[in-house]
CSV table of C-alpha atoms and ligand atoms in Angstrom, one decimal:
chain,number,residue,atom,x,y,z
K,20,MET,CA,-17.4,-74.0,4.1
K,21,LEU,CA,-14.0,-73.4,2.5
K,22,ASN,CA,-15.7,-71.6,-0.4
K,23,PHE,CA,-17.4,-69.2,2.0
K,24,ASN,CA,-14.1,-68.2,3.8
K,25,LEU,CA,-12.2,-67.5,0.6
K,26,SER,CA,-14.9,-65.2,-0.7
K,27,SER,CA,-15.2,-63.2,2.5
K,28,ILE,CA,-11.4,-62.5,2.4
K,29,PHE,CA,-11.9,-61.4,-1.2
K,30,TYR,CA,-14.5,-58.8,-0.1
K,31,LEU,CA,-12.6,-57.8,3.1
K,32,ILE,CA,-9.5,-56.6,1.3
K,33,PRO,CA,-11.2,-53.7,-0.6
K,34,LEU,CA,-13.4,-53.0,2.5
K,35,TYR,CA,-10.2,-52.4,4.5
K,36,PHE,CA,-8.6,-50.0,2.0
K,37,LEU,CA,-11.7,-48.1,1.1
K,38,VAL,CA,-13.6,-47.9,4.4
K,39,ILE,CA,-11.7,-49.1,7.5
K,40,ALA,CA,-8.3,-47.4,6.8
K,41,PRO,CA,-9.7,-43.9,6.0
K,42,LEU,CA,-12.0,-44.3,9.1
K,43,LEU,CA,-8.9,-45.1,11.3
K,44,ARG,CA,-7.1,-42.0,9.8
K,45,GLN,CA,-10.1,-39.9,10.9
K,46,LEU,CA,-10.3,-41.4,14.3
K,47,PHE,CA,-6.6,-41.5,15.2
K,48,PRO,CA,-4.9,-38.5,13.3
K,49,SER,CA,-2.1,-38.5,15.9
K,50,ASP,CA,-0.8,-41.8,14.5
K,51,PRO,CA,2.6,-40.7,13.0
K,52,ALA,CA,2.0,-42.7,9.9
K,53,PHE,CA,-1.0,-40.4,9.0
K,54,ALA,CA,0.0,-37.1,10.6
K,55,PRO,CA,0.4,-34.2,8.1
K,56,ASP,CA,3.9,-32.5,7.9
K,57,SER,CA,4.2,-30.7,11.2
K,58,GLY,CA,6.1,-27.7,9.8
K,59,TYR,CA,3.4,-27.1,7.2
K,60,GLY,CA,0.7,-27.6,9.8
K,61,SER,CA,2.0,-24.9,12.2
K,62,LEU,CA,2.7,-22.3,9.5
K,63,TYR,CA,-0.9,-22.8,8.3
K,64,ASP,CA,-2.2,-22.1,11.8
K,65,ASP,CA,-0.1,-19.0,12.2
K,66,GLU,CA,-1.3,-17.6,8.9
K,67,ASP,CA,-4.9,-17.8,10.1
K,68,GLU,CA,-4.0,-16.3,13.4
K,69,ASP,CA,-2.0,-13.3,12.0
K,70,THR,CA,-4.4,-12.3,9.4
K,71,SER,CA,-7.4,-12.3,11.8
K,72,ILE,CA,-5.5,-10.2,14.4
K,73,GLN,CA,-4.5,-7.1,12.4
K,74,LEU,CA,-6.7,-6.8,9.3
K,75,ASN,CA,-8.8,-3.9,10.5
K,76,PRO,CA,-11.4,-2.6,8.1
K,77,GLU,CA,-11.2,0.9,9.6
K,78,VAL,CA,-7.5,1.0,8.5
K,79,LEU,CA,-7.5,-1.3,5.4
K,80,SER,CA,-9.8,-1.3,2.3
K,81,LEU,CA,-10.7,-4.9,2.7
K,82,ASP,CA,-12.8,-6.8,0.1
K,83,ASP,CA,-16.3,-6.6,1.4
K,84,GLY,CA,-18.0,-8.1,-1.6
K,85,VAL,CA,-19.1,-4.7,-3.1
K,86,PRO,CA,-18.5,-5.0,-6.9
K,87,VAL,CA,-16.0,-2.5,-8.5
K,88,THR,CA,-17.2,-0.3,-11.3
K,89,CYS,CA,-15.1,2.4,-13.0
K,90,ASP,CA,-17.1,5.2,-14.7
K,91,LEU,CA,-15.1,8.4,-14.6
K,92,GLY,CA,-12.4,7.3,-17.0
K,93,SER,CA,-10.5,4.0,-17.2
K,94,ASP,CA,-6.8,3.1,-16.9
K,95,THR,CA,-5.1,5.4,-19.4
K,96,TYR,CA,-1.9,6.1,-17.5
K,97,ARG,CA,1.7,6.2,-18.9
K,98,LEU,CA,4.7,5.0,-16.9
K,99,HIS,CA,8.2,6.3,-16.7
K,100,ILE,CA,10.7,4.3,-14.6
K,101,PHE,CA,12.6,6.8,-12.4
K,102,ALA,CA,14.8,4.5,-10.4
K,103,GLN,CA,15.1,0.7,-9.8
K,104,LYS,CA,16.6,0.5,-6.3
K,105,PRO,CA,14.3,1.5,-4.7
K,106,LEU,CA,11.7,1.1,-7.4
K,107,VAL,CA,10.3,4.6,-8.2
K,108,ILE,CA,7.9,5.0,-11.1
K,109,TYR,CA,6.4,8.3,-12.4
K,110,ILE,CA,2.8,7.8,-13.5
K,111,GLU,CA,1.1,10.3,-15.9
K,112,ASN,CA,-2.7,10.4,-15.7
K,113,PHE,CA,-3.0,7.9,-12.9
K,114,LEU,CA,-6.4,9.6,-12.4
K,115,SER,CA,-8.6,11.1,-15.0
K,116,GLY,CA,-9.5,14.8,-14.5
K,117,PRO,CA,-13.1,14.0,-13.4
K,118,GLU,CA,-11.8,11.3,-10.9
K,119,ALA,CA,-9.4,13.8,-9.3
K,120,GLY,CA,-12.1,16.5,-9.2
K,121,HIS,CA,-14.5,14.0,-7.6
K,122,LEU,CA,-12.0,13.1,-4.9
K,123,VAL,CA,-11.4,16.8,-4.1
K,124,ASN,CA,-15.2,17.4,-3.9
K,125,ILE,CA,-16.0,14.4,-1.6
K,126,SER,CA,-13.1,15.4,0.7
K,127,LEU,CA,-14.6,18.8,1.6
K,128,PRO,CA,-16.9,17.8,4.4
K,129,HIS,CA,-14.4,15.5,6.0
K,130,TYR,CA,-11.2,17.7,6.6
K,131,THR,CA,-9.6,17.8,10.0
K,132,PRO,CA,-6.1,19.1,10.9
K,133,SER,CA,-3.5,16.5,10.2
K,134,THR,CA,-2.1,14.9,13.2
K,135,LEU,CA,1.5,13.7,13.4
K,136,TYR,CA,2.3,10.4,15.0
K,137,SER,CA,5.7,10.2,16.7
K,138,ASP,CA,6.9,6.6,17.1
K,139,SER,CA,4.1,4.8,18.9
K,140,THR,CA,2.5,7.6,20.9
K,141,HIS,CA,-0.2,9.8,19.2
K,142,GLU,CA,0.4,13.5,19.9
K,143,ASN,CA,-2.8,15.3,20.9
K,144,SER,CA,-2.1,18.5,19.1
K,145,PRO,CA,-0.5,18.6,15.7
K,146,ASN,CA,3.1,19.9,15.6
K,147,THR,CA,2.7,22.5,12.9
K,148,THR,CA,6.5,22.8,12.6
K,149,LYS,CA,6.7,19.4,11.1
K,150,ARG,CA,3.4,19.3,9.3
K,151,LEU,CA,0.7,21.8,8.4
K,152,SER,CA,-2.3,20.5,6.4
K,153,ASP,CA,-5.8,19.2,6.7
K,154,ARG,CA,-6.6,15.6,5.9
K,155,ALA,CA,-9.8,13.7,5.0
K,156,LEU,CA,-10.6,10.0,5.2
K,157,LEU,CA,-12.3,9.1,1.9
K,158,PRO,CA,-15.6,7.3,2.1
K,159,ARG,CA,-15.4,4.1,-0.1
K,160,ASP,CA,-17.7,5.2,-2.9
K,161,ALA,CA,-17.5,3.7,-6.4
K,162,VAL,CA,-14.7,6.0,-7.6
K,163,VAL,CA,-12.6,5.3,-4.5
K,164,ARG,CA,-13.1,1.6,-4.9
K,165,CYS,CA,-12.1,1.8,-8.6
K,166,ILE,CA,-8.8,3.5,-7.6
K,167,GLU,CA,-8.2,1.0,-4.9
K,168,SER,CA,-8.6,-1.7,-7.5
K,169,ARG,CA,-6.3,0.1,-9.9
K,170,ALA,CA,-3.6,0.4,-7.2
K,171,ARG,CA,-3.8,-3.4,-6.5
K,172,ALA,CA,-3.7,-4.2,-10.3
K,173,PHE,CA,-0.7,-1.9,-10.7
K,174,GLN,CA,1.2,-4.0,-8.1
K,175,GLY,CA,0.3,-7.3,-9.8
K,176,TRP,CA,-2.3,-8.3,-7.3
K,177,LYS,CA,0.5,-9.3,-4.9
K,178,PRO,CA,-0.8,-11.7,-2.2
K,179,HIS,CA,-0.9,-10.4,1.4
K,180,LEU,CA,-0.9,-6.8,0.2
K,181,TYR,CA,-3.8,-4.6,1.3
K,182,ILE,CA,-4.6,-1.0,0.2
K,183,GLU,CA,-5.0,1.2,3.2
K,184,ARG,CA,-8.1,3.4,3.5
K,185,MET,CA,-7.3,6.4,1.4
K,186,TRP,CA,-6.7,9.9,2.8
K,187,THR,CA,-6.5,13.2,1.0
K,188,GLN,CA,-4.3,16.0,2.2
K,189,ARG,CA,-5.0,19.7,1.6
K,190,TYR,CA,-2.1,22.2,1.8
K,191,ASN,CA,-2.9,25.9,2.0
K,192,VAL,CA,-0.2,28.6,1.7
K,193,SER,CA,2.7,27.5,4.0
K,194,GLY,CA,1.3,24.0,4.3
K,195,HIS,CA,4.0,21.4,4.3
K,196,TYR,CA,5.3,18.1,5.7
K,197,THR,CA,9.0,17.9,6.7
K,198,HIS,CA,11.2,14.9,5.6
K,199,HIS,CA,10.0,11.5,6.8
K,200,TYR,CA,9.6,7.9,5.9
K,201,ASP,CA,6.3,6.2,5.2
K,202,TRP,CA,7.6,2.8,6.5
K,203,ALA,CA,7.9,2.2,10.2
K,204,GLY,CA,10.4,-0.7,10.4
K,205,THR,CA,7.8,-3.1,11.8
K,206,ALA,CA,8.1,-5.9,9.3
K,207,ARG,CA,9.9,-8.2,11.7
K,208,GLY,CA,8.3,-7.1,14.9
K,209,ARG,CA,4.6,-6.7,14.1
K,210,GLY,CA,4.7,-8.8,10.9
K,211,GLY,CA,3.6,-6.0,8.6
K,212,ASP,CA,4.7,-2.6,7.2
K,213,ARG,CA,4.0,-0.2,4.3
K,214,LEU,CA,5.4,-1.8,1.2
K,215,SER,CA,4.6,1.0,-1.2
K,216,THR,CA,3.3,4.6,-1.6
K,217,PHE,CA,1.4,6.3,-4.4
K,218,MET,CA,1.7,10.1,-4.0
K,219,VAL,CA,-1.2,11.3,-6.2
K,220,TYR,CA,-1.8,15.0,-7.0
K,221,LEU,CA,-5.6,15.8,-7.1
K,222,ALA,CA,-5.4,19.6,-7.3
K,223,ALA,CA,-2.3,21.6,-8.0
K,224,GLU,CA,-3.2,25.2,-8.7
K,225,CYS,CA,-0.2,26.4,-6.7
K,226,LYS,CA,3.3,27.5,-6.5
K,227,GLY,CA,5.7,25.3,-4.6
K,228,GLY,CA,4.2,22.2,-3.0
K,229,GLY,CA,6.4,19.6,-4.7
K,230,THR,CA,7.5,16.3,-3.3
K,231,ASN,CA,11.2,16.3,-2.4
K,232,PHE,CA,13.5,13.3,-2.1
K,233,PRO,CA,16.9,14.6,-1.0
K,234,ARG,CA,18.6,11.2,-1.4
K,235,LEU,CA,17.4,10.5,-5.0
K,236,ARG,CA,19.3,11.9,-7.9
K,237,ARG,CA,17.6,14.1,-10.4
K,238,PRO,CA,17.7,12.5,-13.9
K,239,ARG,CA,19.9,14.1,-16.5
K,240,ASP,CA,17.5,14.2,-19.5
K,241,LYS,CA,15.7,17.5,-19.9
K,242,LYS,CA,12.5,15.5,-20.7
K,243,TRP,CA,12.1,15.0,-17.0
K,244,CYS,CA,11.8,18.8,-16.5
K,245,GLU,CA,8.1,18.4,-17.3
K,246,PHE,CA,7.7,16.4,-14.1
K,247,VAL,CA,10.6,17.4,-11.8
K,248,GLU,CA,12.1,20.8,-10.8
K,249,CYS,CA,15.0,21.7,-13.0
K,250,ASP,CA,17.7,24.4,-12.4
K,251,GLY,CA,16.4,28.0,-12.6
K,252,GLU,CA,12.8,27.1,-12.0
K,253,GLU,CA,10.5,28.7,-9.6
K,254,GLY,CA,8.6,27.0,-6.8
K,255,ASN,CA,11.5,24.8,-5.5
K,256,GLY,CA,11.1,25.5,-1.8
K,257,GLU,CA,12.1,28.4,0.3
K,258,GLY,CA,15.6,29.7,-0.1
K,259,GLY,CA,16.3,28.2,-3.5
K,260,ARG,CA,16.8,24.7,-4.8
K,261,ASN,CA,16.1,21.6,-2.7
K,262,GLU,CA,18.6,18.8,-2.6
K,263,GLY,CA,18.0,15.7,-4.6
K,264,VAL,CA,14.9,15.6,-6.8
K,265,THR,CA,11.6,17.5,-6.4
K,266,PHE,CA,8.5,16.2,-8.2
K,267,LYS,CA,6.1,18.9,-9.3
K,268,PRO,CA,2.5,18.7,-8.2
K,269,ILE,CA,0.5,18.0,-11.5
K,270,LYS,CA,-3.2,17.2,-11.3
K,271,GLY,CA,-3.9,13.5,-12.0
K,272,ASN,CA,-0.2,12.4,-12.0
K,273,ALA,CA,1.4,10.3,-9.3
K,274,VAL,CA,4.7,9.1,-8.0
K,275,PHE,CA,4.9,5.5,-7.0
K,276,TRP,CA,7.7,4.1,-4.9
K,277,GLU,CA,8.5,0.9,-2.9
K,278,ASN,CA,9.5,1.5,0.7
K,279,LEU,CA,10.7,-1.9,1.6
K,280,ARG,CA,13.3,-4.4,0.4
K,281,ALA,CA,12.4,-8.1,0.0
K,282,ASP,CA,13.6,-8.8,3.5
K,283,GLY,CA,11.2,-6.2,5.0
K,284,SER,CA,13.9,-3.5,5.8
K,285,GLY,CA,13.1,0.1,4.7
K,286,TYR,CA,15.0,2.1,2.0
K,287,ALA,CA,16.7,5.2,3.4
K,288,GLU,CA,16.4,6.7,-0.1
K,289,THR,CA,12.6,7.1,0.4
K,290,TRP,CA,13.1,10.0,2.9
K,291,HIS,CA,10.8,12.7,1.5
K,292,ALA,CA,8.9,15.9,2.2
K,293,ALA,CA,6.0,18.0,1.0
K,294,VAL,CA,7.7,21.3,0.1
K,295,PRO,CA,5.8,24.3,1.4
K,296,VAL,CA,3.0,25.7,-0.8
K,297,GLU,CA,3.9,29.4,-1.6
K,298,GLU,CA,0.7,30.4,-3.5
K,299,GLY,CA,-2.6,28.7,-4.0
K,300,GLU,CA,-3.7,25.3,-2.8
K,301,LYS,CA,-2.6,21.7,-3.3
K,302,VAL,CA,-4.6,18.6,-2.6
K,303,GLY,CA,-2.7,15.3,-2.6
K,304,MET,CA,-3.8,11.8,-1.9
K,305,ASN,CA,-1.7,9.0,-0.4
K,306,ILE,CA,-2.4,5.4,-1.4
K,307,TRP,CA,-0.4,3.2,1.0
K,308,SER,CA,-0.1,-0.5,0.6
K,309,TRP,CA,0.2,-2.6,3.8
K,310,TYR,CA,2.1,-5.8,3.3
K,311,GLN,CA,1.6,-8.6,5.8
K,312,PRO,CA,2.8,-12.1,4.8
K,313,PRO,CA,2.4,-15.1,7.0
K,314,ARG,CA,4.9,-15.3,9.8
K,315,GLY,CA,8.4,-16.2,8.8
K,316,ARG,CA,8.1,-15.2,5.1
K,317,TRP,CA,10.0,-11.9,5.1
X,11,NAG,C1,-16.9,19.3,-8.1
X,11,NAG,O1,-17.6,20.4,-7.5
X,11,NAG,C2,-17.7,21.5,-8.4
X,11,NAG,C3,-18.4,22.6,-7.6
X,11,NAG,O2,-19.5,22.2,-7.0
X,11,NAG,C4,-18.5,21.1,-9.7
X,11,NAG,O3,-18.5,22.2,-10.5
X,11,NAG,C5,-17.7,20.0,-10.3
X,11,NAG,O4,-18.5,19.6,-11.5
X,11,NAG,C6,-17.5,18.8,-9.4
X,11,NAG,N1,-16.7,17.8,-10.0
X,11,NAG,C7,-16.9,16.5,-10.0
X,11,NAG,C8,-16.0,15.7,-10.8
X,11,NAG,O5,-17.9,16.0,-9.4
X,12,NAG,C1,7.8,20.4,16.9
X,12,NAG,O1,8.8,19.8,16.1
X,12,NAG,C2,10.0,20.6,16.1
X,12,NAG,C3,10.9,20.1,15.0
X,12,NAG,O2,11.2,18.7,15.3
X,12,NAG,C4,10.6,20.7,17.5
X,12,NAG,O3,11.7,21.5,17.5
X,12,NAG,C5,9.5,21.3,18.4
X,12,NAG,O4,10.0,21.2,19.7
X,12,NAG,C6,8.2,20.5,18.3
X,12,NAG,N1,7.2,21.2,19.1
X,12,NAG,C7,6.3,20.6,19.9
X,12,NAG,C8,5.3,21.5,20.6
X,12,NAG,O5,6.4,19.4,20.1
X,13,NAG,C1,-7.0,25.9,4.8
X,13,NAG,O1,-8.0,26.8,4.2
X,13,NAG,C2,-9.3,26.4,4.5
X,13,NAG,C3,-10.2,27.4,3.9
X,13,NAG,O2,-10.0,27.5,2.5
X,13,NAG,C4,-9.5,26.5,6.0
X,13,NAG,O3,-10.8,26.1,6.4
X,13,NAG,C5,-8.5,25.5,6.7
X,13,NAG,O4,-8.6,25.6,8.1
X,13,NAG,C6,-7.1,25.9,6.3
X,13,NAG,N1,-6.2,24.9,6.8
X,13,NAG,C7,-5.0,25.2,7.4
X,13,NAG,C8,-4.2,24.0,7.9
X,13,NAG,O5,-4.5,26.3,7.4
C-alpha cells in the first residue's frame, strides 16, 4: 500500500510540470504569473494594425512573390557623397543605358498631365504655374522590379521601408516644377512619410531642366562641374544662375537624398525644383521610399 503511494507521487511530479502546468497556462492566460509583458503585447498588436491599414499595393511596390531578375545591366554605379546632413549622394550610372531607354519606352502609352496636390485636397486641374509636365505610372515589369530591388538594397534593406510605385515625368520645353518638399510632415500624425528620394534621369537631350536645391551649397572642387552647374555655364534656369546647387540632367545618373531626420521631422534643406527645360525634352523618374515603423518608434 505504502509502496503504491510513493511511486504515484514519483510519477505525478513530472506529470505536473510537463502536462498540467502548460495546460493551465493555456487555459488561464490572464493569470498574472503567466501573462506576457503587457507593454510588448500592445506594441505587437499595434504593429499588425498599422501595417494592415496603410500598405496599399496601388501606392507601394509591395512584395507579391514575383521573383526579381535583372537582365539589362546589373549594379555598376559609382557613388559620390555630396552632403551628410541631410544625406545627399550623387550616383553615376544608377541605371544602364538600356534600362533608362526601356523605362522611357514603356512610359509612352501611360502619360497624363501631372496633377499637383496641395496639402490634403487634390486639385482637379493642374496648376501649370507650379508644375508643367506629363507623368506615367510604370507597370511593374521585370526591369521596374529590378530597379525597385536596387533601391531597397541601396538603403540597406531597412525594415519598414517600402518603395512607392514608380512614376516617370516628361518635361517638354518650358516644363518645370517649382520648389517643393517631397516629405509631408506626417511621420507623427499618420505614422509614415517619405524617408528618401532618388531623382533619376532617364532621357536628357535638353538644355536646362536641372534639379535645383537653393539651400544646399555647391561644392568647391571643379570635378563636381561634370554633374552640377558651375559659373558661366548655360542651362542654369531663366535669368541666369540659380541659387544653391543645380544638378544637371544626365541619362542614367541619379541624385539620392534623405528627406527625414531620425525623429521623423523633415529637412528644410531638401527644398528643390525642376528648372524649366529650354530646349529638347527631359524624362525623369522619382523613386520615393515610404517609411512606416510601428507606432511609437519615430
Ligand atoms: C525604345 O524604343 C525605340 C524606338 O522604338 C527602340 O529603337 C529602342 O531599341 C527601344 N529601347 C529599349 C531599351 O527597349
Ligand atoms: C497657381 O499657383 C500660383 C503660384 O502659387 C498662384 O499664384 C495661382 O493663383 C495658382 N493658380 C490657380 C488657378 O490655382
Ligand atoms: C509634351 O509633348 C508631347 C508630344 O511630344 C505632347 O503629347 C504632350 O502633351 C506635351 N506635354 C506638355 C505638358 O506640354
